[in-house]
PDB file of C-alpha atoms in Angstrom:
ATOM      1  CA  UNK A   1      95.879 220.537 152.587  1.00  0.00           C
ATOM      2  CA  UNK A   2      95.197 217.137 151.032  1.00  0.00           C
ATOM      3  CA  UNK A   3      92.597 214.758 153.521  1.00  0.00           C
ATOM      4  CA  UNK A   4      95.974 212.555 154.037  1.00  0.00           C
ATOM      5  CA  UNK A   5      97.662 215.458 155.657  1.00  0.00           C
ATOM      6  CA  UNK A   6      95.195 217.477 157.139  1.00  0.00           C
ATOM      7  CA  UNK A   7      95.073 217.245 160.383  1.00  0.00           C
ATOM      8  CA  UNK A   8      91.980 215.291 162.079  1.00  0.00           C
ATOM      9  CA  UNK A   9      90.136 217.929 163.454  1.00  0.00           C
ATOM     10  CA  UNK A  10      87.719 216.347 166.185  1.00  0.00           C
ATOM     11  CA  UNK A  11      89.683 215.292 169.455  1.00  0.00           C
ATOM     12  CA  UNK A  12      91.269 211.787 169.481  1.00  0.00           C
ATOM     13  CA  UNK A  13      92.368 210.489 172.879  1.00  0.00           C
ATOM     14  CA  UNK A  14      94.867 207.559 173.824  1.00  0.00           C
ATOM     15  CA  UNK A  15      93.392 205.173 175.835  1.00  0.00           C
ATOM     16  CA  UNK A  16      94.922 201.524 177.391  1.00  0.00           C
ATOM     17  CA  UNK A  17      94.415 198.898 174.338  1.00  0.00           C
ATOM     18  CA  UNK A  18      91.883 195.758 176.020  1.00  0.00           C
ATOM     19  CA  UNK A  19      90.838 192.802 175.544  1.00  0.00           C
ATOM     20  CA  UNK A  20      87.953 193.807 172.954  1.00  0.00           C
ATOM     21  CA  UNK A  21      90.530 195.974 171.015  1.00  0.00           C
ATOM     22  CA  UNK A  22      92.510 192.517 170.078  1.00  0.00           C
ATOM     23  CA  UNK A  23      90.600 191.801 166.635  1.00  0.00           C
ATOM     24  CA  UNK A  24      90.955 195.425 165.461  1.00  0.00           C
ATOM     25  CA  UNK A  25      94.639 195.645 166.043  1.00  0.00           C
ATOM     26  CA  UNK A  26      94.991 192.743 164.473  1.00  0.00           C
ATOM     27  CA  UNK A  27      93.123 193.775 161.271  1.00  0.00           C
ATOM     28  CA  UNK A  28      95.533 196.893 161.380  1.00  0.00           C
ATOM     29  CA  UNK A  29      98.593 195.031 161.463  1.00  0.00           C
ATOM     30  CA  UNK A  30      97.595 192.863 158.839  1.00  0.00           C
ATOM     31  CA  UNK A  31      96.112 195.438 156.575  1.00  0.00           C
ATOM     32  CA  UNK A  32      98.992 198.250 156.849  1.00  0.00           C
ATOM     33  CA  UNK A  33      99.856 199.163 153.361  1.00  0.00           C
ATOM     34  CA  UNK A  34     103.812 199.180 154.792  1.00  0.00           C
ATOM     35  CA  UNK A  35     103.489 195.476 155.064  1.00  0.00           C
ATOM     36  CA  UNK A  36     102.291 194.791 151.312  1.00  0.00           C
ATOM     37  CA  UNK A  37     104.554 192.975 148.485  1.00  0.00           C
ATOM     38  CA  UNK A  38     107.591 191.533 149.542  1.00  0.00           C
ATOM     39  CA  UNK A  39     106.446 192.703 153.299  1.00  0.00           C
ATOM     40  CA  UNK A  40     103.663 191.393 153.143  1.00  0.00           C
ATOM     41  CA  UNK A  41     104.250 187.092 154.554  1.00  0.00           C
ATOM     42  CA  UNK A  42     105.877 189.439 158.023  1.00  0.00           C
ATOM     43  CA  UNK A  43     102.261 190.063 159.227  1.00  0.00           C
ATOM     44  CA  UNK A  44     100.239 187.386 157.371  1.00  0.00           C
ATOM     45  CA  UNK A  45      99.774 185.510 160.063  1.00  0.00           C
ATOM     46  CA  UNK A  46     100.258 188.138 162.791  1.00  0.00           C
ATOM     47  CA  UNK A  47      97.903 188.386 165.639  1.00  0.00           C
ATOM     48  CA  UNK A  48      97.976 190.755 168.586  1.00  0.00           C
ATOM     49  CA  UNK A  49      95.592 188.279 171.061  1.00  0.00           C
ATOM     50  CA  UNK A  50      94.056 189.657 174.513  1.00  0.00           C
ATOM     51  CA  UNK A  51      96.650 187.650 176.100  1.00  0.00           C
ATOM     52  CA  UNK A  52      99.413 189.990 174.152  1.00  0.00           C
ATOM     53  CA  UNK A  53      97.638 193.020 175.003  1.00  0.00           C
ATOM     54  CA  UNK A  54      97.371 191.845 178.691  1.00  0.00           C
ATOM     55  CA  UNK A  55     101.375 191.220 179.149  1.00  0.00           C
ATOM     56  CA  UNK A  56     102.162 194.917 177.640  1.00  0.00           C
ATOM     57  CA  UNK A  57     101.254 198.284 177.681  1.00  0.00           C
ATOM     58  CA  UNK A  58      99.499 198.722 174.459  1.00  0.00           C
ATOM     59  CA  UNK A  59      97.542 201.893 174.397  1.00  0.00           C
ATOM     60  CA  UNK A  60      95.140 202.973 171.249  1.00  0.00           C
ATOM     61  CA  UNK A  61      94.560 206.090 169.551  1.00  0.00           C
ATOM     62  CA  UNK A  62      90.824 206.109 169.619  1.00  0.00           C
ATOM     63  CA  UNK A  63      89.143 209.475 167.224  1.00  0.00           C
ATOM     64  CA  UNK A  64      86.050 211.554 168.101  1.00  0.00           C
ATOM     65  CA  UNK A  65      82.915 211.988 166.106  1.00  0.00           C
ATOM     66  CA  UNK A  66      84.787 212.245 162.820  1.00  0.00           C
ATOM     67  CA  UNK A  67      86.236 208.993 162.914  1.00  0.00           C
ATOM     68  CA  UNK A  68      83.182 207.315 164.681  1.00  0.00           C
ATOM     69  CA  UNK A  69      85.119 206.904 167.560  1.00  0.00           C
ATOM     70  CA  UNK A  70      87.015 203.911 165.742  1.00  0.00           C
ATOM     71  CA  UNK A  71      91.043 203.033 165.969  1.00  0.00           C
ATOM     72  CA  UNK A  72      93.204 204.951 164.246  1.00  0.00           C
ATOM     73  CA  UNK A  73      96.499 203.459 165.325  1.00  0.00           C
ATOM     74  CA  UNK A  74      98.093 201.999 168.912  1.00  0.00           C
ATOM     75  CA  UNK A  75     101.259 200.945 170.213  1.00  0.00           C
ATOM     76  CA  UNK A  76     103.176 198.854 172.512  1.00  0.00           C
ATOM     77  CA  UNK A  77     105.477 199.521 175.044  1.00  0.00           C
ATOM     78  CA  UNK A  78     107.735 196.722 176.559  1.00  0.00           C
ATOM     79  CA  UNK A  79     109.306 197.657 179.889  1.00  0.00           C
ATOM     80  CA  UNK A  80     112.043 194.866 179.886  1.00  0.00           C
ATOM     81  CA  UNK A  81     114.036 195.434 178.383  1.00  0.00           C
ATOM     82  CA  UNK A  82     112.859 198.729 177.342  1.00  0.00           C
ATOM     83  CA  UNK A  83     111.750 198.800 173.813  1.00  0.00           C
ATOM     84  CA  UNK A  84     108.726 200.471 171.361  1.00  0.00           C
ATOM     85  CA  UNK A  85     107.087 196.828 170.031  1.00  0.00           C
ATOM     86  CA  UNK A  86     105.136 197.572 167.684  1.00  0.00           C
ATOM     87  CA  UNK A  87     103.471 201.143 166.214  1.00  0.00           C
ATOM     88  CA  UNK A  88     101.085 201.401 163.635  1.00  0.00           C
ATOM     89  CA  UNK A  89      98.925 203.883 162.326  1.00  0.00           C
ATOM     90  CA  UNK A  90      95.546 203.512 159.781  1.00  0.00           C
ATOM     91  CA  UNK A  91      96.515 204.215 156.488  1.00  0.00           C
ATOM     92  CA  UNK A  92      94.318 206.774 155.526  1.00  0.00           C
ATOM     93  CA  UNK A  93      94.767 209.036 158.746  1.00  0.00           C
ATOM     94  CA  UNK A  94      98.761 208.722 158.230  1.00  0.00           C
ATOM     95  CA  UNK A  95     100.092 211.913 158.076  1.00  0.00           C
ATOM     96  CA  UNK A  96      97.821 213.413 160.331  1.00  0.00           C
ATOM     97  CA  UNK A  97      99.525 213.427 163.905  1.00  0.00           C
ATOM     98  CA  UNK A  98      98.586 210.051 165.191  1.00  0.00           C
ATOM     99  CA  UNK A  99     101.928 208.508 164.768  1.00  0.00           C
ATOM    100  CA  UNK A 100     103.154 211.702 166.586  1.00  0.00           C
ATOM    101  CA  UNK A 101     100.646 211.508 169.453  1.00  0.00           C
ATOM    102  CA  UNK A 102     101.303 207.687 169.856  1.00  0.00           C
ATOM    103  CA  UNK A 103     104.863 208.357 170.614  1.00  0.00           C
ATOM    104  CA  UNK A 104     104.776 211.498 173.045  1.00  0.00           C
ATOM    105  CA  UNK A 105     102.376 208.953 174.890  1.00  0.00           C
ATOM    106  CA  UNK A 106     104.700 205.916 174.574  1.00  0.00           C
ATOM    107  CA  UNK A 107     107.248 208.723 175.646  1.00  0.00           C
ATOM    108  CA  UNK A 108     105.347 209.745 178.985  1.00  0.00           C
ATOM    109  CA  UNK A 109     104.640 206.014 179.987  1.00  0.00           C
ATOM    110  CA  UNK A 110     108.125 205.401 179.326  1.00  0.00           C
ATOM    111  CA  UNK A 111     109.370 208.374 181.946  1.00  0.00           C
ATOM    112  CA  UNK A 112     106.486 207.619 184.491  1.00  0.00           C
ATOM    113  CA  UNK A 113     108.370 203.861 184.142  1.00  0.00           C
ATOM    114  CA  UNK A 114     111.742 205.439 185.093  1.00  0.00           C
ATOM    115  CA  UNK A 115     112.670 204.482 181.425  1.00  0.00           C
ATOM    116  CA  UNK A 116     115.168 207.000 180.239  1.00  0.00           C
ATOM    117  CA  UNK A 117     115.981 204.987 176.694  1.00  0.00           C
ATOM    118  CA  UNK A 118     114.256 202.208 174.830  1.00  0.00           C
ATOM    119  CA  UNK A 119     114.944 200.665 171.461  1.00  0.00           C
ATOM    120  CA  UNK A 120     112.819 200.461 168.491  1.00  0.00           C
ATOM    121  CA  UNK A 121     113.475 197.411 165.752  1.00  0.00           C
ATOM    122  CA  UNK A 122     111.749 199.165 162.619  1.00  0.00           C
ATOM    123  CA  UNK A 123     110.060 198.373 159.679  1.00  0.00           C
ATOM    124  CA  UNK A 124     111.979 199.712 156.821  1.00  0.00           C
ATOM    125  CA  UNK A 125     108.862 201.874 155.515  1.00  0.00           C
ATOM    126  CA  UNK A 126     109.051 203.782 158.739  1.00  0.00           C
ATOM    127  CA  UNK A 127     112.393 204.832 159.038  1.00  0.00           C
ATOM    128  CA  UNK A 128     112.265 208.123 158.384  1.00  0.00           C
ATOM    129  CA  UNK A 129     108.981 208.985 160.430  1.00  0.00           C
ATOM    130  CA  UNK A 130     111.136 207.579 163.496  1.00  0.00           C
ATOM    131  CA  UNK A 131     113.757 209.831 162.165  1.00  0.00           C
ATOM    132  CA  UNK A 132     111.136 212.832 162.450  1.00  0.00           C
ATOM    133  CA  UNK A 133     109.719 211.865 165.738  1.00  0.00           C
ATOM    134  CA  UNK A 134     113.437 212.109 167.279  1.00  0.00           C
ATOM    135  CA  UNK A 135     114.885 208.721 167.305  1.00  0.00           C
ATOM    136  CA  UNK A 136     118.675 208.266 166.791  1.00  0.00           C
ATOM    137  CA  UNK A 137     119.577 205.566 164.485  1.00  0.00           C
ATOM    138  CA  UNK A 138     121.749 203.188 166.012  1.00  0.00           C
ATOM    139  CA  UNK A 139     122.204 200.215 164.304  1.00  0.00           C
ATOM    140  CA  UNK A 140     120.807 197.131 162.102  1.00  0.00           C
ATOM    141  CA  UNK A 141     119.107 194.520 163.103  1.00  0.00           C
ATOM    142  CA  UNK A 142     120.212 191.512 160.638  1.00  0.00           C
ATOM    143  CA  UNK A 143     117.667 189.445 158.649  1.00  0.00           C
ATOM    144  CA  UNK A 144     116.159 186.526 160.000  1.00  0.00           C
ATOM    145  CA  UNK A 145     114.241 184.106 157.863  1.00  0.00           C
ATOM    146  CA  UNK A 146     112.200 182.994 157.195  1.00  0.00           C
ATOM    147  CA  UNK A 147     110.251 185.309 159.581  1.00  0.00           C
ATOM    148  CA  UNK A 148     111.673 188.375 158.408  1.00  0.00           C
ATOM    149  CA  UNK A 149     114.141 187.881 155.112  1.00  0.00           C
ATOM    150  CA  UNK A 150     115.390 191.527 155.253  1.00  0.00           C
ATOM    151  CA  UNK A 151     117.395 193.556 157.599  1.00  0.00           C
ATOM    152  CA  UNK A 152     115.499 196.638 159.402  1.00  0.00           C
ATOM    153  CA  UNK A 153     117.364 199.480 161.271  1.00  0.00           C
ATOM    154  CA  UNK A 154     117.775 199.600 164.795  1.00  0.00           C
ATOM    155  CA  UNK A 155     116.632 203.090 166.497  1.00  0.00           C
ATOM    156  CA  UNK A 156     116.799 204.401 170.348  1.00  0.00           C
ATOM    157  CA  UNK A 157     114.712 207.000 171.464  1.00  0.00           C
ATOM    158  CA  UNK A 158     116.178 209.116 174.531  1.00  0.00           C
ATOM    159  CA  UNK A 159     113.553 210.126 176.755  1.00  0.00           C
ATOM    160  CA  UNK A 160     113.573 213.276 178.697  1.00  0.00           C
TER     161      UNK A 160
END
């Protein structure tokens, strides 16, 4: 296996995203290589503040001794209305079962809510990992500039 798929070998736990967390997320927002090029002006200026992380369940993907206990990726969950707000995953551990983890997590926070469906807006980079992770697709959301010039597809994941 090539280091981008291999998958991390030392334990990597999911923890609730605080305050302190806030610069890093942002910095992995910012920096995913989905959002370069054309993408790129959608997360320029894109900040995920304590005061963000405080309103929502946003929950990190924090690895072991390999990754030196750093973040490799985190998510937000929005209870109402139900809906995935943002997932994103370091680029060099994609491909490795974070993405994966984060949503059987965002899954089981969703159920202990009472959630049984909740809509994701993606990014069109990430359409077919939501395709893999079981999300239907169930529409388009239309293009609205100048924050976002380009329409993304709309996605609801069922939860069991």
């Amino acid at each position: 296996m090539s280091p981008r798929t291999s998958p991390i070998s030392q334990p990597v736990t999911v923890r609730r995203a605080v305050a302190r967390d806030a610069k890093r997320l942002t910095r992995l927002v910012r920096g995913s290589g989905a959002y370069q090029g054309e993408y790129a002006a959608a997360v320029a200026g894109y900040r995920v503040g304590p005061d963000y992380l405080e309103a929502h369940r946003a929950f990190v993907a924090v690895g072991g001794d390999e990754q030196g206990g750093r973040v490799l990726g985190f998510y937000s969950l929005v209870l109402a209305p139900p809906e995935l707000d943002l997932l994103f995953v370091a680029d060099d551990v994609q491909g490795r079962g974070i993405g994966r983890l984060l949503v059987a997590h965002m899954q089981s926070e969703a159920r202990a809510a009472g959630i049984d469906r909740l809509k994701v807006v993606s990014h069109l980079p990430a359409e077919d990992f939501y395709h893999r992770v079981g999300a239907v697709r169930t529409g388009t959301a239309f293009a609205n500039p100048p924050a976002v010039p380009w329409d993304r597809p709309e996605f609801e994941f069922h939860i069991p």
